[in-house]
Structure formats: structure tokens, C-alpha cells
PDB file of C-alpha atoms and ligand atoms in Angstrom:
ATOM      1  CA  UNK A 971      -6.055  11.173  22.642  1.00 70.00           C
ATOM      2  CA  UNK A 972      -2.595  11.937  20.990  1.00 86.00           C
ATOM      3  CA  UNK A 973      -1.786   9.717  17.971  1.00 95.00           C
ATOM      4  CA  UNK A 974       1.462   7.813  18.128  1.00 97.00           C
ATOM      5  CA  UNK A 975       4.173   7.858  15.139  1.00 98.00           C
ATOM      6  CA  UNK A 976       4.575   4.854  12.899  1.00 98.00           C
ATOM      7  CA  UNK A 977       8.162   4.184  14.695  1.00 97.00           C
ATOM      8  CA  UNK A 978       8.134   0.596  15.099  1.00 97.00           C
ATOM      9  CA  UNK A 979       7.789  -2.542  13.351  1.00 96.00           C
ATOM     10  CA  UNK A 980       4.671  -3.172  15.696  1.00 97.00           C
ATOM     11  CA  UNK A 981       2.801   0.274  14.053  1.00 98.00           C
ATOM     12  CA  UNK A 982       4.145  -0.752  10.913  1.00 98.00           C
ATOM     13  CA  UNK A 983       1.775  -3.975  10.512  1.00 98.00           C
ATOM     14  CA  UNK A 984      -1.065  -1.952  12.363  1.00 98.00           C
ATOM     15  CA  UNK A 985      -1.097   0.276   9.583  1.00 98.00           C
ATOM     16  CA  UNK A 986      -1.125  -2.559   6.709  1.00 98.00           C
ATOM     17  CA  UNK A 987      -3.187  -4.591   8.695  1.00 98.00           C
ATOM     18  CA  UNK A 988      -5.736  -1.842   8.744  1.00 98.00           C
ATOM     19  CA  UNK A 989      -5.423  -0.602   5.155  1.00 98.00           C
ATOM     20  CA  UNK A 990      -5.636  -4.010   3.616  1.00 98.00           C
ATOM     21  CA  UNK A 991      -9.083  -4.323   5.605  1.00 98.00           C
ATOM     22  CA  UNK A 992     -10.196  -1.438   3.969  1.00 98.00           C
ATOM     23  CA  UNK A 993      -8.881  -2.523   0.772  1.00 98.00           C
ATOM     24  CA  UNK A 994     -10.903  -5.531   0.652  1.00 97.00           C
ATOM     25  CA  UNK A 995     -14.172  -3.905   1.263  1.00 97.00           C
ATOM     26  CA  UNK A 996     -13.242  -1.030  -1.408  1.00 98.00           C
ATOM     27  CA  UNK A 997     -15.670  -0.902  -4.470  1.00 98.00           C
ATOM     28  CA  UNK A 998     -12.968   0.006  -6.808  1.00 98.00           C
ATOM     29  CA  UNK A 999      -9.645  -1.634  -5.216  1.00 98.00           C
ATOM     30  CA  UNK A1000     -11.153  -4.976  -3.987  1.00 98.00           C
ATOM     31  CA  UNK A1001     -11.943  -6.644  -6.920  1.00 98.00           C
ATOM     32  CA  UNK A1002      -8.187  -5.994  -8.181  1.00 98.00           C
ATOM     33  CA  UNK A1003      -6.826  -7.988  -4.838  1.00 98.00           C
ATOM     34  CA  UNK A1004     -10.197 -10.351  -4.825  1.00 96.00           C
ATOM     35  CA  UNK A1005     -11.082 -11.612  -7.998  1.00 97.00           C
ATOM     36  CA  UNK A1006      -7.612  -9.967 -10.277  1.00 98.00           C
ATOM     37  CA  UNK A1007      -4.997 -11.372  -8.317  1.00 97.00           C
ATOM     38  CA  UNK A1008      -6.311 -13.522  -6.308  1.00 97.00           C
ATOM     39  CA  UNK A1009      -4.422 -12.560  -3.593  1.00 97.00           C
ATOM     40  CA  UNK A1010      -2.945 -14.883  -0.772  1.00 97.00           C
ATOM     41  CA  UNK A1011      -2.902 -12.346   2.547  1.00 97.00           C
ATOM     42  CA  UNK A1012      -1.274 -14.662   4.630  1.00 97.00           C
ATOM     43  CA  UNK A1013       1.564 -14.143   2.076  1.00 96.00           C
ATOM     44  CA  UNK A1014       0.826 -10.695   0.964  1.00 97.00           C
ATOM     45  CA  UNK A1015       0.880  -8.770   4.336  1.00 98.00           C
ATOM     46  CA  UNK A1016       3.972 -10.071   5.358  1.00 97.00           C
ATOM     47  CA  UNK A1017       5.841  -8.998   2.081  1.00 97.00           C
ATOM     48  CA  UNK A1018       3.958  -5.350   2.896  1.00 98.00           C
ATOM     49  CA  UNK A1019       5.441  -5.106   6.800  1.00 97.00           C
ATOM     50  CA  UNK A1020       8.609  -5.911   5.211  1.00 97.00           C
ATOM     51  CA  UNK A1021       8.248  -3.465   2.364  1.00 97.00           C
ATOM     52  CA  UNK A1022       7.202  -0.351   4.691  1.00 98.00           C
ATOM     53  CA  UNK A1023       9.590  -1.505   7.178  1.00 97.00           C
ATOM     54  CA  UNK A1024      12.300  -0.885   4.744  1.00 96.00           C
ATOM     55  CA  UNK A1025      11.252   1.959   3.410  1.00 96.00           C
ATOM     56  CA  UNK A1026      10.378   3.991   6.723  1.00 96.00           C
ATOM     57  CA  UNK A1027      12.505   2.640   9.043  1.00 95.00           C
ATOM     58  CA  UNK A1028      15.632   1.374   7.324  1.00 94.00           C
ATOM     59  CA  UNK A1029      15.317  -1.883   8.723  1.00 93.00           C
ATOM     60  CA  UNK A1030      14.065  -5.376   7.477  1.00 87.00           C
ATOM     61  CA  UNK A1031      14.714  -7.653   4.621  1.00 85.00           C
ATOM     62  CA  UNK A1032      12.473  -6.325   1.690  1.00 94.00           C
ATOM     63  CA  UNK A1033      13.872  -8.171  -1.974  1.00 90.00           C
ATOM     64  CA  UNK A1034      11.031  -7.659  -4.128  1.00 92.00           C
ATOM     65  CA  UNK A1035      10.279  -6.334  -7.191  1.00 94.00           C
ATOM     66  CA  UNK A1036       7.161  -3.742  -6.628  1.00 96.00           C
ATOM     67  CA  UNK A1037       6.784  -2.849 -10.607  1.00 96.00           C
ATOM     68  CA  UNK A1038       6.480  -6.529 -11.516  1.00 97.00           C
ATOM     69  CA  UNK A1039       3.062  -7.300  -9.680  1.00 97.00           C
ATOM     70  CA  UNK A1040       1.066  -4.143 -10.551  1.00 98.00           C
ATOM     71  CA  UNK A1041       2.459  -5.244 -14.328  1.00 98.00           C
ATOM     72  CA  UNK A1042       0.966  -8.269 -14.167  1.00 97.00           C
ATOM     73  CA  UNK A1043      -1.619  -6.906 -13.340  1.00 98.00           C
ATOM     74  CA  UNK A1044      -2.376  -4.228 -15.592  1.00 98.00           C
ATOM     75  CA  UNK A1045      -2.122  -6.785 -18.170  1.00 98.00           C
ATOM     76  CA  UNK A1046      -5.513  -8.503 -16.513  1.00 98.00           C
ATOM     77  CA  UNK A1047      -7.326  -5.383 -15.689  1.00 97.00           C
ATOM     78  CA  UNK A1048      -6.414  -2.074 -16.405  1.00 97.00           C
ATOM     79  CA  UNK A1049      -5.128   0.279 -13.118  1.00 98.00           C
ATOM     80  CA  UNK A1050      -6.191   3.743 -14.367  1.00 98.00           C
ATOM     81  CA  UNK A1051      -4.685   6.547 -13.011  1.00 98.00           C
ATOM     82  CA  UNK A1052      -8.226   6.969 -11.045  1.00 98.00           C
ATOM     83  CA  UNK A1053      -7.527   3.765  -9.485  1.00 98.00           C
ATOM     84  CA  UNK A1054      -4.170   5.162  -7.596  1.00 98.00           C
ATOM     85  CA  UNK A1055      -6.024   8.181  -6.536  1.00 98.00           C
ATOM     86  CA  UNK A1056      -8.470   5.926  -4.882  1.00 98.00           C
ATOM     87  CA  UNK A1057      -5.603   4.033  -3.580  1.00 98.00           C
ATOM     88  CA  UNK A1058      -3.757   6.994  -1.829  1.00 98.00           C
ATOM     89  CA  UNK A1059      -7.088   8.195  -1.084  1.00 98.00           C
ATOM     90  CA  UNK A1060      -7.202   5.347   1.375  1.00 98.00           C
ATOM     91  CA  UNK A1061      -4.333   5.295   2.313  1.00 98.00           C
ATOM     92  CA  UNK A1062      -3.889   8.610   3.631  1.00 98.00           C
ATOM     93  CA  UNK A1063      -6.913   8.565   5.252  1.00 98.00           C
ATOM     94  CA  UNK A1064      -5.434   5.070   6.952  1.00 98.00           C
ATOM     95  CA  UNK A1065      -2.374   6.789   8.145  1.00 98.00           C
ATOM     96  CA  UNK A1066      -4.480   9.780   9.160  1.00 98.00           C
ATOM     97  CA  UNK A1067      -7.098   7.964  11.462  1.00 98.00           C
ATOM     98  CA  UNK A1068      -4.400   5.899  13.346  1.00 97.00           C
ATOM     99  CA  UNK A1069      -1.309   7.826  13.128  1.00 98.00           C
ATOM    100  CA  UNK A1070       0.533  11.034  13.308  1.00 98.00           C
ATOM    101  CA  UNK A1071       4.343  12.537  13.641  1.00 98.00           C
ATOM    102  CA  UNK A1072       7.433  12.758  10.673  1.00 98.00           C
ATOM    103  CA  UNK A1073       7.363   8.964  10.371  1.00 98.00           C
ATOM    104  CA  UNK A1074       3.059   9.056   9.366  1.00 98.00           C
ATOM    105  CA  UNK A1075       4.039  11.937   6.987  1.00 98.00           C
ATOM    106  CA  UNK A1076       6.984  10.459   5.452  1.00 98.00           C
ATOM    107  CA  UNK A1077       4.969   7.131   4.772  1.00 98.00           C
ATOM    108  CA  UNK A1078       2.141   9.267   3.227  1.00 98.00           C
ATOM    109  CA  UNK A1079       5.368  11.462   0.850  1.00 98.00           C
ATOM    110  CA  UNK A1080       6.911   8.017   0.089  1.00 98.00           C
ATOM    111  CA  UNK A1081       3.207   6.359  -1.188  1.00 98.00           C
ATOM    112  CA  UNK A1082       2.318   9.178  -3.181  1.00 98.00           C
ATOM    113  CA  UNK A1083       5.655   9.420  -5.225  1.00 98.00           C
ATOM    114  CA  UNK A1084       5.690   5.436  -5.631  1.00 98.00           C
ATOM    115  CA  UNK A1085       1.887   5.711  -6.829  1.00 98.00           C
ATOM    116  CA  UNK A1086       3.385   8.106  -9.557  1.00 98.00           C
ATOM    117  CA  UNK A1087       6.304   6.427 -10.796  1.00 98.00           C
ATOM    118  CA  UNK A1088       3.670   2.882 -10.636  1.00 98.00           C
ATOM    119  CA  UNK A1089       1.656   5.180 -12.764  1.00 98.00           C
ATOM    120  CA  UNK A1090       3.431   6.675 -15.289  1.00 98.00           C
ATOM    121  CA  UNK A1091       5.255   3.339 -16.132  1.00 97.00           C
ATOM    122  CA  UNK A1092       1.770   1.882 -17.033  1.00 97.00           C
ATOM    123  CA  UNK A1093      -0.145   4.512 -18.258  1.00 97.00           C
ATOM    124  CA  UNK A1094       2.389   7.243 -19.312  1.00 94.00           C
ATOM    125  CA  UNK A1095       1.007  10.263 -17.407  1.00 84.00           C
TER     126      UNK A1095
HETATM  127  C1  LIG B1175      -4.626   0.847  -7.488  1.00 94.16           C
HETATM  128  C2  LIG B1175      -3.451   0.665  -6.915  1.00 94.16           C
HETATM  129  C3  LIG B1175      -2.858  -0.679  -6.561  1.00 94.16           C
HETATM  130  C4  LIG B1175      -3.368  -1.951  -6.700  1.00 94.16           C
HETATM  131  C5  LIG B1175      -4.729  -2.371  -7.236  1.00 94.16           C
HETATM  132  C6  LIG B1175      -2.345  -2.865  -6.223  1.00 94.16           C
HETATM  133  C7  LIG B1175      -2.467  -4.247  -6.214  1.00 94.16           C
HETATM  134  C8  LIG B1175      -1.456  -5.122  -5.894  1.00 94.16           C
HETATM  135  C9  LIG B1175      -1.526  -6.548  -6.055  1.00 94.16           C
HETATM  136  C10 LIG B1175      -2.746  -7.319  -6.552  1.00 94.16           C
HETATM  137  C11 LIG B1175      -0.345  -7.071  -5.676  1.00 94.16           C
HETATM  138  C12 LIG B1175       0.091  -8.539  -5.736  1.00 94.16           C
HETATM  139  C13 LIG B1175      -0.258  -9.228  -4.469  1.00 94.16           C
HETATM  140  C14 LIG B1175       0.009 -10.707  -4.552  1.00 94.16           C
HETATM  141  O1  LIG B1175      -0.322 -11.345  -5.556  1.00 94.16           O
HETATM  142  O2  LIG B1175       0.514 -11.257  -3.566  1.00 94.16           O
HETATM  143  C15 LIG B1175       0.476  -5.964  -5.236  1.00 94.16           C
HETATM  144  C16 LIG B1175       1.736  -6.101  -4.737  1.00 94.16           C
HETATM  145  C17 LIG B1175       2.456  -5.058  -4.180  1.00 94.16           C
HETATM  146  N1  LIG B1175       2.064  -3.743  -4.139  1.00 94.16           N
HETATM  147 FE1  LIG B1175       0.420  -2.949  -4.993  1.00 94.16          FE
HETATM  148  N2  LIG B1175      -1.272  -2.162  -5.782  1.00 94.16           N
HETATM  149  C18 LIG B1175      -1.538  -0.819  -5.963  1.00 94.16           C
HETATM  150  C19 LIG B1175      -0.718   0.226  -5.629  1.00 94.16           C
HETATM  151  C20 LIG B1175       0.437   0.117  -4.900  1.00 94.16           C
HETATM  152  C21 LIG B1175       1.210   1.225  -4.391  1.00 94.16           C
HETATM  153  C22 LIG B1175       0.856   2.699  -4.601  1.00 94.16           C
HETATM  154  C23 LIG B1175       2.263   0.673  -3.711  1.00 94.16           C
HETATM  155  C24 LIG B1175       3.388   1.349  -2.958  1.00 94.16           C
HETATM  156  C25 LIG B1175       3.300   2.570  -2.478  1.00 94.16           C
HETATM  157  C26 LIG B1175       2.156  -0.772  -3.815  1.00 94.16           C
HETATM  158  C27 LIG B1175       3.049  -1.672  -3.273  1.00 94.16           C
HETATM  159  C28 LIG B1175       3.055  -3.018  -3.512  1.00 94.16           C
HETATM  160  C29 LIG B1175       4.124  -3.918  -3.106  1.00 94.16           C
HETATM  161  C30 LIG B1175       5.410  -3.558  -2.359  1.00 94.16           C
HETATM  162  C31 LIG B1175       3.753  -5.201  -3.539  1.00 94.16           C
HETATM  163  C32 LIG B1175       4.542  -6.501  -3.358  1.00 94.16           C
HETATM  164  C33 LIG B1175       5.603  -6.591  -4.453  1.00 94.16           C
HETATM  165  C34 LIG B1175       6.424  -7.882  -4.310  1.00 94.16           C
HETATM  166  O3  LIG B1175       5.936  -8.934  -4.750  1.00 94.16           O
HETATM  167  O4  LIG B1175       7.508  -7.810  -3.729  1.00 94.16           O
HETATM  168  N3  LIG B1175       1.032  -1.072  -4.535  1.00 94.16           N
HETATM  169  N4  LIG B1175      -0.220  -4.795  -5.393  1.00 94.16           N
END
């Protein structure tokens, strides 16, 4: 079966619906979202259409502040550079599963370079 682009708003939350799943049940990224941050989903995945939505589709009402959060939480428990592999890792392979086309590329382009600059502003490298 062909694989549809991430075009729409509607493949937009399918993806972060999907990946946040797998998040939750992730050995090393869990416990970050789960017992770190105590995250509230029904606020969380929201704020991620919204964030996606902007980025790959130019549409939307992101206003956030995406260092600010991982700061926080870096203070708690450290995010080591291995941590945003594993976090990519996942991702990709979310994108990959449900998704292809320029859009499911893009997304995958756009995660990687924000996992860098996330990175380097908290562990220098
Ligand atoms: C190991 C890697 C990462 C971990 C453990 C992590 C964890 C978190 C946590 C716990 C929050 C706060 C959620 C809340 O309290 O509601 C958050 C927010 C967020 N994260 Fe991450 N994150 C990671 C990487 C990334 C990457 C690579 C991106 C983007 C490509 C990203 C994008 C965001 C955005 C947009 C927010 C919401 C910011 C806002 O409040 O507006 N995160 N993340």
C-alpha cells in the first residue's frame, strides 16, 4: 500500500499521536515525560500538532518557547546527547512506518537540526 505525505493537519496529529505512544513505552525517553516532567498529554499533544503544523505546513498558531522546557529539564535529569539520538531514532522510524513524500522528509530534516541546536545549547557538542 502507498504511504501518504504528512500534508494535512489530520496526518500531522497521526504522526504525534503515534510517536508520543511510543515515547511513553520507551526505556530511555519515558521516564523523562513520566516521572521528569510529569507531563500533562491532554495539554502536551496539542502544543505538538500546533508546533509541527507550523513548522511543516506554514499554518497554525505555535507561540512557544521549545528551548525553555528541555532546560528545565536538563536541570532535573540530564538529556545526554545519547538521549536525542534515541529520540530521532524514534522518530524517524515514526515518520518512516506511517508516512512518505517531501513533507515526511522535510519533518525528519527539520527534527534532526532542532535535536542539534537542543543539543549543543545543553551539552555543548
Ligand atoms: C531526548 C529528547 C527530548 C526529550 C526527553 C523531550 C522532552 C520534553 C518535555 C518533557 C517537554 C515538556 C512537556 C510538558 O511539560 O508539557 C517537551 C516539550 C517540547 N518539546 Fe521536547 N523533548 C526532547 C526532544 C525534542 C525535540 C528534538 C524537539 C523538536 C524537534 C522537541 C520539541 C518540543 C516542543 C515543541 C515542546 C513544547 C515547547 C512549548 O512549551 O511550547 N523536543 N519536550
Amino acid at each position: 500500500m502507498t504511504k501518504r505525505d504528512i500534508s494535512d493537519r489530520q496526518a500531522v496529529e497521526l504522526l504525534v499521536n503515534t510517536f508520543y505512544e511510543q515515547v511513553q513505552k520507551h526505556d530511555v525517553l519515558g521516564p523523562f515525560f513520566n516521572e521528569v516532567a510529569h507531563v500533562n498529554w491532554s495539554a502536551h499533544l496539542p502544543k505538538m500538532y500546533d508546533f509541527w503544523e507550523f513548522i511543516l505546513l506554514g499554518t497554525g498558531s505555535y507561540k512557544g518557547n521549545v528551548s525553555s522546557p528541555h532546560v528545565a529539564l536538563h536541570a532535573k535529569k540530564n538529556l545526554q546527547p545519547s538521549d536525542f539520538d534515541a529520540w530521532i531514532f524514534l522518530f524517524n522510524q515514526t515518520v518512516d512506518a506511517h508516512f512518505e513524500g517531501p513533507k515526511a522528509e522535510e519533518i525528519k530534516q527539520r527534527a534532526s537540526s532542532i535535536a542539534g541546536v537542543l543539543n549543543y545549547k545543553l551539552n555543548g557538542v
